Short mmCIF file of C-alpha atoms in Angstrom, two decimals:
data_model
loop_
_atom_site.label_atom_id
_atom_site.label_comp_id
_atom_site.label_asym_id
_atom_site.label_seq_id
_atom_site.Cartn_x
_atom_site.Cartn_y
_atom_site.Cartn_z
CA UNK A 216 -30.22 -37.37 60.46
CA UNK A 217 -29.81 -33.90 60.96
CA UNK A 218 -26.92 -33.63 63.34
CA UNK A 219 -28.53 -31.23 66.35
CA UNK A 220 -31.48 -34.23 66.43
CA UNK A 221 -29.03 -36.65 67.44
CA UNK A 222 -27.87 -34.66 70.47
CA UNK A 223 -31.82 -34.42 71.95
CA UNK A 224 -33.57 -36.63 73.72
CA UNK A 225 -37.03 -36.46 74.95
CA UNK A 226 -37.92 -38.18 77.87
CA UNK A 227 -40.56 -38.45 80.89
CA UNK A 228 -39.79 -40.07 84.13
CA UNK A 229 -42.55 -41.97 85.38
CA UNK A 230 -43.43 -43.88 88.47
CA UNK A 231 -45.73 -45.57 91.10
CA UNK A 232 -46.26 -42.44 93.87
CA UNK A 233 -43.56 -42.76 96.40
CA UNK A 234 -41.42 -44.40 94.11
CA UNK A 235 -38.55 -41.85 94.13
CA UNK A 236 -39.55 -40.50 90.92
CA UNK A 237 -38.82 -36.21 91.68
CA UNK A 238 -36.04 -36.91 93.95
CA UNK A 239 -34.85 -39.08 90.83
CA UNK A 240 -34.88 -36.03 88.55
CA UNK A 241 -33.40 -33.47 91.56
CA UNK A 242 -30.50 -35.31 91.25
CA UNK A 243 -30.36 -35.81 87.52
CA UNK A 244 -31.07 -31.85 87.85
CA UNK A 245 -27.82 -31.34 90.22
CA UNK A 246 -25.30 -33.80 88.29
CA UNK A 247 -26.21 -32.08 85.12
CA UNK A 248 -25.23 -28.70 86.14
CA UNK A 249 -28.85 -27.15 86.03
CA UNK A 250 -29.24 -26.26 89.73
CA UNK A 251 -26.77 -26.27 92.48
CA UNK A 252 -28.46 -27.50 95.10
CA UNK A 253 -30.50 -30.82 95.45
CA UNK A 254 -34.09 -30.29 96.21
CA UNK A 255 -35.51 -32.31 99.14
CA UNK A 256 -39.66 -33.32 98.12
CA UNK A 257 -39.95 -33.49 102.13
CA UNK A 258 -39.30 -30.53 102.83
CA UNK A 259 -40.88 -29.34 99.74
CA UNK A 260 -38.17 -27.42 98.20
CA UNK A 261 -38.15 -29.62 94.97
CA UNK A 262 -37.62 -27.51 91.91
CA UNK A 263 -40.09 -29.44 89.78
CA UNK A 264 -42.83 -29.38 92.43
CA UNK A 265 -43.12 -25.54 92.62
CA UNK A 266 -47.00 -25.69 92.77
CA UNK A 267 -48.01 -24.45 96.38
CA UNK A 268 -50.17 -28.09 96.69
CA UNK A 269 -47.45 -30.17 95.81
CA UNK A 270 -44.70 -28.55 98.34
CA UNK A 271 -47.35 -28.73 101.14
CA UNK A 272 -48.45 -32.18 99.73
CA UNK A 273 -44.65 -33.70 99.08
CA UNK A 274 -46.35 -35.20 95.44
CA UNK A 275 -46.39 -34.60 91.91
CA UNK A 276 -50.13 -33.21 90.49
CA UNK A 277 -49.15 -31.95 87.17
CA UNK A 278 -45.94 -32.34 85.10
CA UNK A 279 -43.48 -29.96 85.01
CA UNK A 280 -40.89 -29.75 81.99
CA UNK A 281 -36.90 -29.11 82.38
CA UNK A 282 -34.33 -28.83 79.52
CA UNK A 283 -30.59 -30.30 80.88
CA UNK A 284 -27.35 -31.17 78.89
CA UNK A 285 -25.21 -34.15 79.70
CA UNK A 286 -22.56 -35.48 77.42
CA UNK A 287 -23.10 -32.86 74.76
CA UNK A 288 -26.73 -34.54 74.61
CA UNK A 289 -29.95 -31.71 75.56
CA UNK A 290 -32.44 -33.70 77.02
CA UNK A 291 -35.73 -32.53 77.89
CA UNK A 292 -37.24 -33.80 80.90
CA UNK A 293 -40.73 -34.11 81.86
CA UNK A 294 -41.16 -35.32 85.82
CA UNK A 295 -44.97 -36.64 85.56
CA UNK A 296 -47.06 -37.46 88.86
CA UNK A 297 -47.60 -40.36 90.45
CA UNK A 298 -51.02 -40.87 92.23
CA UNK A 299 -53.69 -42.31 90.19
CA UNK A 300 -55.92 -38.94 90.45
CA UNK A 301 -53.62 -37.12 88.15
CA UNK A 302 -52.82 -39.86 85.57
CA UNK A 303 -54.52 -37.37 82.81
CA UNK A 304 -50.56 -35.36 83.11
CA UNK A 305 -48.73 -38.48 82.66
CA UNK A 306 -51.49 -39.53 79.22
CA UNK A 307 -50.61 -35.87 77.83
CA UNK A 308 -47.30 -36.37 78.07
CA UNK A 309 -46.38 -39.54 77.15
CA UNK A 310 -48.06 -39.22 73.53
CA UNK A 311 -44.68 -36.03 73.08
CA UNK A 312 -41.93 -38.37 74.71
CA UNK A 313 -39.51 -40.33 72.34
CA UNK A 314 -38.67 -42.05 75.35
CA UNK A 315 -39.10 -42.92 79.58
CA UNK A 316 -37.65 -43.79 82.27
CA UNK A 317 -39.67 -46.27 84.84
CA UNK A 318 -38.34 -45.47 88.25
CA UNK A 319 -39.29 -48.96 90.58
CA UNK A 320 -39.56 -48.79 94.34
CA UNK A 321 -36.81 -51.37 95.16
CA UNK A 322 -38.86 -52.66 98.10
CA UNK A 323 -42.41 -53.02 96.02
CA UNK A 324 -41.28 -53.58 92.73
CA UNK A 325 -44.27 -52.96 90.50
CA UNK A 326 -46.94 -51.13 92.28
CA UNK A 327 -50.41 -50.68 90.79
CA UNK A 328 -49.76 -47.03 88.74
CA UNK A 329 -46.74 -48.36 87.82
CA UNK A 330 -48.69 -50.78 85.65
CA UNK A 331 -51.16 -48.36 84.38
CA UNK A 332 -48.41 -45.97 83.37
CA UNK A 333 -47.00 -49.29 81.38
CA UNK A 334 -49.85 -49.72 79.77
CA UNK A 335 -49.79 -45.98 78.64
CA UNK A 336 -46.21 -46.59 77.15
CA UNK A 337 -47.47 -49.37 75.63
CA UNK A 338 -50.40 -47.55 73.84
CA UNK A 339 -47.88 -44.64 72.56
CA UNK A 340 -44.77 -46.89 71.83
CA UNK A 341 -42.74 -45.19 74.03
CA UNK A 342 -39.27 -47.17 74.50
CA UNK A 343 -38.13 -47.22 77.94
CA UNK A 344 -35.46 -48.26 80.30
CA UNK A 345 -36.39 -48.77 83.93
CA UNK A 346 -34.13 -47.68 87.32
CA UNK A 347 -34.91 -50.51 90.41
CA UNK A 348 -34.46 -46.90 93.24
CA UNK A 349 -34.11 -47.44 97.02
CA UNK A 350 -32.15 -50.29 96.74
CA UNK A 351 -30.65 -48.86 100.33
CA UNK A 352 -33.92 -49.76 101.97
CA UNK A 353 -35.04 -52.29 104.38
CA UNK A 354 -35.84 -55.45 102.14
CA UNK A 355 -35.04 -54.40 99.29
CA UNK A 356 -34.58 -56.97 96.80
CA UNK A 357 -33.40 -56.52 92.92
CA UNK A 358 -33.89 -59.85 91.18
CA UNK A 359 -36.87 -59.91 92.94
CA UNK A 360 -37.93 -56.42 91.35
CA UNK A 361 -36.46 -57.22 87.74
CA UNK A 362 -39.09 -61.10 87.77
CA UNK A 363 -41.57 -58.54 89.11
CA UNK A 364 -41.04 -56.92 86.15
CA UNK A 365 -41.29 -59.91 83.76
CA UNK A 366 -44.35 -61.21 85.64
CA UNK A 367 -46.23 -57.90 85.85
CA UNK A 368 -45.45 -56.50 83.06
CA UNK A 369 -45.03 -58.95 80.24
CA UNK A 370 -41.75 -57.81 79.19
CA UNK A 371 -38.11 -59.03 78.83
CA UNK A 372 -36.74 -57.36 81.79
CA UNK A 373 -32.97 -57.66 81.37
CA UNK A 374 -30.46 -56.19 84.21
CA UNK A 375 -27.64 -54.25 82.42
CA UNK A 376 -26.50 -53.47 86.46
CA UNK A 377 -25.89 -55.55 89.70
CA UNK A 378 -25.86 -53.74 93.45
CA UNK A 379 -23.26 -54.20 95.42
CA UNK A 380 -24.39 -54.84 99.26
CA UNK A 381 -27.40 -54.50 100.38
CA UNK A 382 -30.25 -52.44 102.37
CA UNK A 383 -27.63 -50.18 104.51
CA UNK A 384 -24.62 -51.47 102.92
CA UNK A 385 -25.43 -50.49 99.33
CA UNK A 386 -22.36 -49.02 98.04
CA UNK A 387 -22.20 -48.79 94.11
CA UNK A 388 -23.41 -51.23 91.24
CA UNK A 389 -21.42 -53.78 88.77
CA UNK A 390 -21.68 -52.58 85.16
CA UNK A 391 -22.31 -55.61 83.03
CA UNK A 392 -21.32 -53.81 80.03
CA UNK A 393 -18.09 -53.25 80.86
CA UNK A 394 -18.00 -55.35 83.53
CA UNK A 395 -16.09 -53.30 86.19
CA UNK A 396 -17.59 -51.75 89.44
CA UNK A 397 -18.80 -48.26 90.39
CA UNK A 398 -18.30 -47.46 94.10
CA UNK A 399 -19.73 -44.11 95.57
CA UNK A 400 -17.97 -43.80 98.96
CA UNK A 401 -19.81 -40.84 100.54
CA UNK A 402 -23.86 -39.93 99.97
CA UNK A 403 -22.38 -36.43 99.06
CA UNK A 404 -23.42 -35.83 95.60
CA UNK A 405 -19.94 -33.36 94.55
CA UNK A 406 -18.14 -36.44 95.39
CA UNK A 407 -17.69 -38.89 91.83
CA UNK A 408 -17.92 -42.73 92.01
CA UNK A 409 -14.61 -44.82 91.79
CA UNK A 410 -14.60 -47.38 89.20
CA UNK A 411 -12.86 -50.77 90.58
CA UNK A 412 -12.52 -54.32 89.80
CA UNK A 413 -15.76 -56.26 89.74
CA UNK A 414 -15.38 -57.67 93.49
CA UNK A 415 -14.14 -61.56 93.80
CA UNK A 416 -17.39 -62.87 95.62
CA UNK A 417 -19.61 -61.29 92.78
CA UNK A 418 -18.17 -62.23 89.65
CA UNK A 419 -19.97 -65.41 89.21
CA UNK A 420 -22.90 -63.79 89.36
CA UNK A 421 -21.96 -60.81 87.63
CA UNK A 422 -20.52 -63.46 84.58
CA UNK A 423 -23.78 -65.19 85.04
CA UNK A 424 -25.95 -62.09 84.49
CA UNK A 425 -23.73 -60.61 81.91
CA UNK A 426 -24.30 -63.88 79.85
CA UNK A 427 -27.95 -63.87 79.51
CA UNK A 428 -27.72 -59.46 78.64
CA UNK A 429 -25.47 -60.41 75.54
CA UNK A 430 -27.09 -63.48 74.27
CA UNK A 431 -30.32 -60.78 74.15
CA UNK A 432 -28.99 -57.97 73.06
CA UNK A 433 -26.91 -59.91 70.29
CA UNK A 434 -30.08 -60.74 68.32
CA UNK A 435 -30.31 -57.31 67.55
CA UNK A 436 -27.82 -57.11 64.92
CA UNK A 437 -26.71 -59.63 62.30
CA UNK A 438 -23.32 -59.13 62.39
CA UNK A 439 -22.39 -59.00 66.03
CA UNK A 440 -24.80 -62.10 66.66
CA UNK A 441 -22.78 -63.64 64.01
CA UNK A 442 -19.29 -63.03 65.72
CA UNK A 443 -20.59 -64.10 68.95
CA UNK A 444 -21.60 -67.64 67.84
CA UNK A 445 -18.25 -67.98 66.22
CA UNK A 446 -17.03 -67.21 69.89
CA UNK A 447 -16.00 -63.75 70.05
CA UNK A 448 -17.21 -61.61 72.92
CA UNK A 449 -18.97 -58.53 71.38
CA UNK A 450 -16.83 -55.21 72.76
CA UNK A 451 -18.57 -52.75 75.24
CA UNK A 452 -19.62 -50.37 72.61
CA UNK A 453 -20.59 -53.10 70.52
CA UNK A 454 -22.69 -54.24 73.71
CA UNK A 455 -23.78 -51.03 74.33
CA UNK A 456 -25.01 -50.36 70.23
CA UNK A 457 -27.15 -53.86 70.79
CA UNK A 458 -29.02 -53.22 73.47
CA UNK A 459 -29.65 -49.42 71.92
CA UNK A 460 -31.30 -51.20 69.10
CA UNK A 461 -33.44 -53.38 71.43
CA UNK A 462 -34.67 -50.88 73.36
CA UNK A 463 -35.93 -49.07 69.94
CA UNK A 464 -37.73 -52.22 68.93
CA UNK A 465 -39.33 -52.89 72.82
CA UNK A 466 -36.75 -56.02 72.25
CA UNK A 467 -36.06 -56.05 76.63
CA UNK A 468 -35.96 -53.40 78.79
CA UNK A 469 -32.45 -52.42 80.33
CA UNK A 470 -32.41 -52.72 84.51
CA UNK A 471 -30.69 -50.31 85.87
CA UNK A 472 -29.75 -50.34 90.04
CA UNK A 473 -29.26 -47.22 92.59
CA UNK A 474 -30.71 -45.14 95.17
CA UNK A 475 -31.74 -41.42 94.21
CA UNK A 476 -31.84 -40.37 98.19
CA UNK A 477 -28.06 -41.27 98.81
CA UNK A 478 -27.04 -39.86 95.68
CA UNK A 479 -25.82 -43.34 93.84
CA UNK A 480 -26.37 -44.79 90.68
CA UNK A 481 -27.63 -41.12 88.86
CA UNK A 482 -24.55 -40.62 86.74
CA UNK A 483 -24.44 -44.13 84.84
CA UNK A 484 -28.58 -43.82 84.53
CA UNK A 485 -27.57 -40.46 82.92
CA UNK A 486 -25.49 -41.84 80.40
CA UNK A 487 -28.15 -44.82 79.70
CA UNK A 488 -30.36 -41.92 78.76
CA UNK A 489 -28.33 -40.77 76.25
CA UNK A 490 -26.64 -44.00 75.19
CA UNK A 491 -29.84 -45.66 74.53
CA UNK A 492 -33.21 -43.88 74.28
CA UNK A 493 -34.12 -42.45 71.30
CA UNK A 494 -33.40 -39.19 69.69
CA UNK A 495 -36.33 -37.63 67.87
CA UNK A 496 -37.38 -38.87 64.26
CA UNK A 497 -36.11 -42.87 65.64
CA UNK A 498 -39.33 -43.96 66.50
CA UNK A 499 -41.98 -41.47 65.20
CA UNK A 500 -42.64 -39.40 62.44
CA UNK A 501 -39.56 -37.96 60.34
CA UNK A 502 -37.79 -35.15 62.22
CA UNK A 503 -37.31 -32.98 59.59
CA UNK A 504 -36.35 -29.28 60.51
CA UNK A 505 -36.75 -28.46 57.06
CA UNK A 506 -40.07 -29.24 56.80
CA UNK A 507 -43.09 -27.27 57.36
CA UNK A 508 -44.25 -26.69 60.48
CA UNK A 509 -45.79 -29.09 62.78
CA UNK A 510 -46.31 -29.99 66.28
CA UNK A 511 -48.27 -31.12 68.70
CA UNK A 512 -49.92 -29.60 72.00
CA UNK A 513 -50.02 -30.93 74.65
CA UNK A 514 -50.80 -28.66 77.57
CA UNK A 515 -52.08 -25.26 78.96
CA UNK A 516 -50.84 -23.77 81.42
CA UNK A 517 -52.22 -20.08 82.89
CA UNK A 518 -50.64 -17.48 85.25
CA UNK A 519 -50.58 -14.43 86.10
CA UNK A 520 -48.54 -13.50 82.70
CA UNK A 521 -51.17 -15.08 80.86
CA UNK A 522 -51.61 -18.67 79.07
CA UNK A 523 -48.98 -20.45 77.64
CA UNK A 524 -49.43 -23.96 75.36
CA UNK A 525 -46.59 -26.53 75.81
CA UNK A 526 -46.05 -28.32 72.23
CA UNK A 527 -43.49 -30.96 70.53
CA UNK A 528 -42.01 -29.64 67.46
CA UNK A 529 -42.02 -32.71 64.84
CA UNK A 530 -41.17 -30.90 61.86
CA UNK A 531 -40.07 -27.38 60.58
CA UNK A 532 -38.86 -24.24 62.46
CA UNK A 533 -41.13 -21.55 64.27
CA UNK A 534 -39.83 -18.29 64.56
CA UNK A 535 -41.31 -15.60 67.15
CA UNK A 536 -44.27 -13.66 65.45
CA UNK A 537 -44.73 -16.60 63.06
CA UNK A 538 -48.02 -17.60 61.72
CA UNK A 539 -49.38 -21.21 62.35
CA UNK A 540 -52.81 -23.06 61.68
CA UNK A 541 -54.37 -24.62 64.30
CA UNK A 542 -55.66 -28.17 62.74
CA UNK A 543 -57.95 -28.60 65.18
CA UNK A 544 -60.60 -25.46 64.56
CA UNK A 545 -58.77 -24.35 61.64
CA UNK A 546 -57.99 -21.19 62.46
CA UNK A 547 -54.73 -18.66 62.17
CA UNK A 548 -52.98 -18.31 65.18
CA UNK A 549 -49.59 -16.06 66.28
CA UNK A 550 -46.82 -16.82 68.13
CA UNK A 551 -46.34 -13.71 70.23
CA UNK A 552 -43.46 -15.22 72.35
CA UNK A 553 -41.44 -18.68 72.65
CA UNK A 554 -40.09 -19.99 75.86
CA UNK A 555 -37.31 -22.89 76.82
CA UNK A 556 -39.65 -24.10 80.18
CA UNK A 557 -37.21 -24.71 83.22
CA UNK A 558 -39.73 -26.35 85.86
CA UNK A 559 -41.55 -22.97 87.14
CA UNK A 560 -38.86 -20.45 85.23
CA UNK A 561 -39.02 -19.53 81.55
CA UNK A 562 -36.09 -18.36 78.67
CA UNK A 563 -37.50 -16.76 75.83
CA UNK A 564 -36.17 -17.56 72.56
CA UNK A 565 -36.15 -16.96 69.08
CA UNK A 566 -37.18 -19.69 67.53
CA UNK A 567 -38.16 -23.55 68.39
CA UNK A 568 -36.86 -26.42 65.94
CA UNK A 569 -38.02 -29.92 65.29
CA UNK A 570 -37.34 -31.85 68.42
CA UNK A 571 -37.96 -29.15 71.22
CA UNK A 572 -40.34 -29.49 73.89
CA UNK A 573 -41.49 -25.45 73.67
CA UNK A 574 -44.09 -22.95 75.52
CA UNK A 575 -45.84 -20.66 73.30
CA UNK A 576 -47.32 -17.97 74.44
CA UNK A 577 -50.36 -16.08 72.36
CA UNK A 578 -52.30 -18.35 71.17
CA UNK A 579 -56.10 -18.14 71.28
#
């Protein structure tokens, strides 16, 4: 694989409305260094609900794309709405993601959009890896969410996370992977997590949970399931490179634990991202950036500079002023400028490869 493809990753975050989705991705927006400030939905200074409707509305209509870096890894980031009567945005987009992430309300669990937006994934083959949010609610409850899931859904639903405390006293989550404890002291996002010893009165549980996550995501790979019946414990990367491959097959589905609001469990759903959805060429058609071009689009957007068509590069290289055929009414078309999309700003650039989520501007 070409070696910038396996520092992308193309993902959506979807969600039930109300779920937590955009204040999900304002703080995935703050921790990876692309604004610095966290925008509040309520008060309608989100950065990826710029539309006049959706600040005076608090919601998501259409989806709004975001490139960020974390670990070395670009991923671009398409928030997608929530309500029912804009389900068209979250269809377009989903058929360009190589991945998702399912945000979960962690009072409701699976709430009706949440299943229809399943069903979408389904239809496209989109792996995904879910985040159980609010978990510093009033009754909130996350076994109950993750055999919501497993009921609901029809999936292995497999928690890769445990909270610690609950409702008001949620304070950090136990990593089953490497079994050891992430504590956020203070709500204030500049402030990192301490990692601890799991605590005494969870480990039981935490042993108990951590058993049936490697017995699943051993059966991924020959070797490692081999060593573990033989009785060695697989190592965290080893762990980590297992559940990676089930999550490309739609194997299970990795629960992770946090709330978004208080600024807590962001970082380590960060690094799931990157550790574990796909980069592109995994799961669709070859990536090749050698190839000619290809790519799909997937949206229109107009302003008062004009139109501009979102697309997913598969294939190939397109260079500003380049020639393209559209397949669809077979005609020549010329792109007169390319654009990295940042929510409601634009960067031009030169080109767009294989892999990138671009907005082309010129096109008839």
């Amino acid at each position: 694989m070409n070696p910038k493809l396996r520092n992308i990753r193309n993902i959506g975050i979807i969600a039930h409305v109300d779920a937590g989705k955009t204040t999900t991705t304002e703080r995935i927006l703050f921790y990876a260094g692309e604004s610095h400030r966290i925008g509040d939905v309520s008060r309608g200074t989100a950065r990826m609900d710029f539309e006049p409707q959706e600040q005076t509305r608090g919601i998501t209509i259409s989806s709004a794309a975001i490139t960020v870096h974390w670990n070395a890894t670009q991923i671009n980031l398409i928030d997608t709405p929530g309500h029912i009567d804009f389900n068209i945005e979250v269809n377009r987009s989903l058929r360009v993601l190589d991945g998702a992430v399912v945000v979960f309300d962690g009072v409701a669990g699976v709430e009706p959009q949440t299943e229809t937006n399943w069903c979408l994934a389904d239809k496209y083959r989109v792996p995904r890896i879910a985040f159980v949010n609010k978990l510093d609610r009033l009754g909130a409850d996350f076994p109950r969410v993750v055999a919501m899931m497993e009921e609901r859904l029809g999936v292995k639903a497999v928690a890769v996370q445990l909270p610690i405390g609950t409702e008001g006293d949620f304070r950090g989550v136990i990593d089953l992977v490497g079994m050891r404890a992430l504590v956020w002291d203070k709500d204030d996002a500049s402030q990192p997590y301490r990692v601890i010893d799991v605590p005494a009165d969870s480990l039981a549980l935490a042993r108990r949970y951590r058993a049936r996550l490697v017995e699943l995501a051993v059966e991924q790979d020959e070797a490692t399931m081999n060593a573990y019946l033989h009785g060695e414990e697989p190592t965290a990367d080893a762990l980590r490179e297992c559940i990676r491959k089930g999550v490309l097959a739609s194997a299970f589905v990795p629960v992770l634990a946090g709330s978004a609001f208080r600024n807590r469990g962001v970082e380590p759903l960060l690094d799931a991202v990157v550790d574990w959805l796909p980069r592109p060429g995994e799961v669709e058609m070859a990536c090749d950036p050698a190839a000619p071009f290809a790519a799909l689009a997937f949206k229109v957007v107009t302003d008062d500079h004009g139109a501009m068509v979102f697309v997913r590069a598969y294939s190939g290289r397109l260079r500003r002023g380049d020639a393209m055929l559209n397949a669809t009414n077979v005609r020549i078309e010329r792109a007169a400028r390319l654009y990295e999309v940042h929510a409601n700003d634009r960067i031009e650039r030169d080109e767009r490869v294989a892999g990138d989520i671009a907005g082309i501007v010129g096109l008839k």
